[in-house]
mmCIF file of C-alpha atoms in Angstrom:
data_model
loop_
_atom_site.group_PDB
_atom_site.id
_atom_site.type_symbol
_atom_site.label_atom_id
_atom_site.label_comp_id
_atom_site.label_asym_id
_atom_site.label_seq_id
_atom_site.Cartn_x
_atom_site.Cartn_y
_atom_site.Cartn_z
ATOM 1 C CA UNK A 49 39.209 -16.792 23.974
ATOM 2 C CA UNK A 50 37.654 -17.964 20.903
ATOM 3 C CA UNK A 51 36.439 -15.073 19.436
ATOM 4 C CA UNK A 52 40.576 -13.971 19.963
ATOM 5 C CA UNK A 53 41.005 -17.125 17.266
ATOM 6 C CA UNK A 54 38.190 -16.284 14.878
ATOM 7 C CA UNK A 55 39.651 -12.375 14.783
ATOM 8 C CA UNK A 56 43.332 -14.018 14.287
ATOM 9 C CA UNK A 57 42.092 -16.435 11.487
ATOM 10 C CA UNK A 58 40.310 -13.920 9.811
ATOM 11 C CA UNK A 59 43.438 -11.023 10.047
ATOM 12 C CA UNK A 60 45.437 -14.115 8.901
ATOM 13 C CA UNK A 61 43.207 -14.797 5.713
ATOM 14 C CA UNK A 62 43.166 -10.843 5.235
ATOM 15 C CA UNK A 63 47.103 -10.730 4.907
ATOM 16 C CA UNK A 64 47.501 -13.704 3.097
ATOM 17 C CA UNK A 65 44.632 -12.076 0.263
ATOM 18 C CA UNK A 66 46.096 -9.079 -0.028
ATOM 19 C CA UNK A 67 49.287 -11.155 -0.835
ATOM 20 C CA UNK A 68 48.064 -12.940 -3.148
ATOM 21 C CA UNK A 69 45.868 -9.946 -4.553
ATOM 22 C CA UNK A 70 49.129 -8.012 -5.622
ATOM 23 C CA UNK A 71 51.406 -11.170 -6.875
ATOM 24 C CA UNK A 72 48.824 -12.122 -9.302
ATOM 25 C CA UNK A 73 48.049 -8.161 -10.653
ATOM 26 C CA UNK A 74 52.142 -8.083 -10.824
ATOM 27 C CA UNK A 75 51.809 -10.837 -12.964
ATOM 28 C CA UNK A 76 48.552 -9.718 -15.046
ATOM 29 C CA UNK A 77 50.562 -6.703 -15.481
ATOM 30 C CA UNK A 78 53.855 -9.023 -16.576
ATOM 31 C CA UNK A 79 52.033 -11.482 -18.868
ATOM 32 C CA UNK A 80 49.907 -8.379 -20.654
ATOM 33 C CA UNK A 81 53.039 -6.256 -21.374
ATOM 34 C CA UNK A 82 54.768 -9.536 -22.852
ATOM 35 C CA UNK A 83 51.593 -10.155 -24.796
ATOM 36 C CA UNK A 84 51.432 -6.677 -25.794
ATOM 37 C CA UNK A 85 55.546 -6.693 -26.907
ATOM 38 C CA UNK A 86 56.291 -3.468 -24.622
ATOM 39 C CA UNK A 87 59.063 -5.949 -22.692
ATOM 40 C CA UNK A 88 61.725 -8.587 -23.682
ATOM 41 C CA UNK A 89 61.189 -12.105 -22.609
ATOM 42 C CA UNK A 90 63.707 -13.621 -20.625
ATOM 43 C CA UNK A 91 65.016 -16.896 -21.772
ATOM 44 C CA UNK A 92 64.356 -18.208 -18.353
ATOM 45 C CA UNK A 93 60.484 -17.729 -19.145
ATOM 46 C CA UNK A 94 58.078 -14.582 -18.283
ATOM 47 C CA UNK A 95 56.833 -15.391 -14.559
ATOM 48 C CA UNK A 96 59.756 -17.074 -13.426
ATOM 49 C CA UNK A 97 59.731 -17.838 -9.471
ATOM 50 C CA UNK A 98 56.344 -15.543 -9.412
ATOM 51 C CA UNK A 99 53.815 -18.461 -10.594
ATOM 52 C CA UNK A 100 55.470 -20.697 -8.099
ATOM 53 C CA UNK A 101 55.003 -17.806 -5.358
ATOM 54 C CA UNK A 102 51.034 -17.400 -6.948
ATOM 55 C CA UNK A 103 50.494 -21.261 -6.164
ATOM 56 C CA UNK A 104 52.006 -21.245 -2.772
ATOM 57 C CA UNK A 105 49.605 -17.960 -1.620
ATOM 58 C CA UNK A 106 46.729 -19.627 -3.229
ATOM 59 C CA UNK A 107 47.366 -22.957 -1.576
ATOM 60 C CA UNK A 108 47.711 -21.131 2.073
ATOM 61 C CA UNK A 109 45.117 -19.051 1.727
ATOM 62 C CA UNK A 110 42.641 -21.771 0.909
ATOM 63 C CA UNK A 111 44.083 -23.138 3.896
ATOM 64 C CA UNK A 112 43.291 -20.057 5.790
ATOM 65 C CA UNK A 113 39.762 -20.068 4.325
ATOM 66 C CA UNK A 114 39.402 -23.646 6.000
ATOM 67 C CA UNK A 115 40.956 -22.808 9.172
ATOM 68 C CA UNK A 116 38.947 -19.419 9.443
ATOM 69 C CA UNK A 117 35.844 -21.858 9.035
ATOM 70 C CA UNK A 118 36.540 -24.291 11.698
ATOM 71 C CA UNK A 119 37.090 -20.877 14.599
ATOM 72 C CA UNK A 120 33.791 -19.927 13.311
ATOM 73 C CA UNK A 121 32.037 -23.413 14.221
ATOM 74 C CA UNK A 122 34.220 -23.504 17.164
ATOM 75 C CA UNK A 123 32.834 -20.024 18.093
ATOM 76 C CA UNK A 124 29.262 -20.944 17.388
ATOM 77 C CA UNK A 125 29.200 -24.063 19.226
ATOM 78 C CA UNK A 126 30.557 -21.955 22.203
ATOM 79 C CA UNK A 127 28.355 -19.187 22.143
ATOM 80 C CA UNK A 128 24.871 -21.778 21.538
ATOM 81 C CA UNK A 129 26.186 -23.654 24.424
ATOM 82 C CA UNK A 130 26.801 -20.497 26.762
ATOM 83 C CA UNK A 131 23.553 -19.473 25.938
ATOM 84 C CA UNK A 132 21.726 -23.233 26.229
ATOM 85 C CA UNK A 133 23.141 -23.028 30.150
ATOM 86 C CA UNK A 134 22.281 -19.181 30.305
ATOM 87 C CA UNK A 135 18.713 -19.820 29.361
ATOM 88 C CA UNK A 136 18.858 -22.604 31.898
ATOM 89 C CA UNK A 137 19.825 -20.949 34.540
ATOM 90 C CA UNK A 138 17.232 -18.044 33.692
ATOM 91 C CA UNK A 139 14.175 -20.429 33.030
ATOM 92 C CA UNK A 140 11.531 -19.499 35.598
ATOM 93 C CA UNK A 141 10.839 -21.684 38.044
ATOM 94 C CA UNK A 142 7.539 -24.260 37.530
ATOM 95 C CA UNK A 143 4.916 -23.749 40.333
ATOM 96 C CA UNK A 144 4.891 -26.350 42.362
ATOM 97 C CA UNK A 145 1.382 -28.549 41.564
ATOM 98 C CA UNK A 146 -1.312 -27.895 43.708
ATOM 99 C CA UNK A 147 -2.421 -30.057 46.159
ATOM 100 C CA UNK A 148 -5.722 -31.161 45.573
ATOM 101 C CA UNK A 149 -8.385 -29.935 47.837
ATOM 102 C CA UNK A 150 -9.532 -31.894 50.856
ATOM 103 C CA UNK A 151 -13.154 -31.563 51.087
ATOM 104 C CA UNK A 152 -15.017 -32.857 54.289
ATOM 105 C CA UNK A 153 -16.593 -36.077 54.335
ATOM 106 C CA UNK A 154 -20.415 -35.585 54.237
ATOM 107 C CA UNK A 155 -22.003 -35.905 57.564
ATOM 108 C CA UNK A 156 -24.855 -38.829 57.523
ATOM 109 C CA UNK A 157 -27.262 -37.954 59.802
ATOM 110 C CA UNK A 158 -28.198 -40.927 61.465
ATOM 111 C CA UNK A 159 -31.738 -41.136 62.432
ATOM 112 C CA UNK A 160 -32.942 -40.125 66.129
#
């Protein structure tokens, strides 16, 4: 059940990467062919709505990062605790302590 949420986190934080991966190259690619003159610049400005979308993927894929973090100490406090009551109920049995031995009084000989 919890390794189910640390595999969903992580193909979460994938998605949300790869997102984010190819709105900021589209805009590396924007801002370099406005620096370079090969396009016009709109007089609404050369990003537009795509910084705004940049920040928002950045913002929930930090948020990703964090929740991604907390399945993994959720998962690892599972898994030591499984394994704390595993080794428990595997631990070999003490001996029980031996009795100590009963030796026979000495006999006094008493004299004849």
């Amino acid at each position: 059940m919890v390794a189910e949420l640390v595999h969903t986190a992580a193909r979460h934080l994938d998605n949300l990467h790869e997102q984010f991966t190819v709105a900021a190259q589209h805009a590396a690619s924007t801002l370099t062919r406005a620096a370079t003159g090969k396009t016009t610049i709109n007089s609404l400005g050369i990003l537009q709505n795509s910084a705004t979308q940049i920040d928002i993927l950045a913002a929930r894929r930090a948020d990703a990062v964090d929740r991604l973090k907390e399945a993994l100490i959720a998962y690892r406090q599972v898994t030591a605790s499984e394994g704390a009551t595993t080794r428990q109920m595997h631990r070999p049995r003490a001996a029980p302590p031996t009795a100590p031995a009963i030796t026979q009084p000495a006999r006094v000989t008493r004299g004849r």
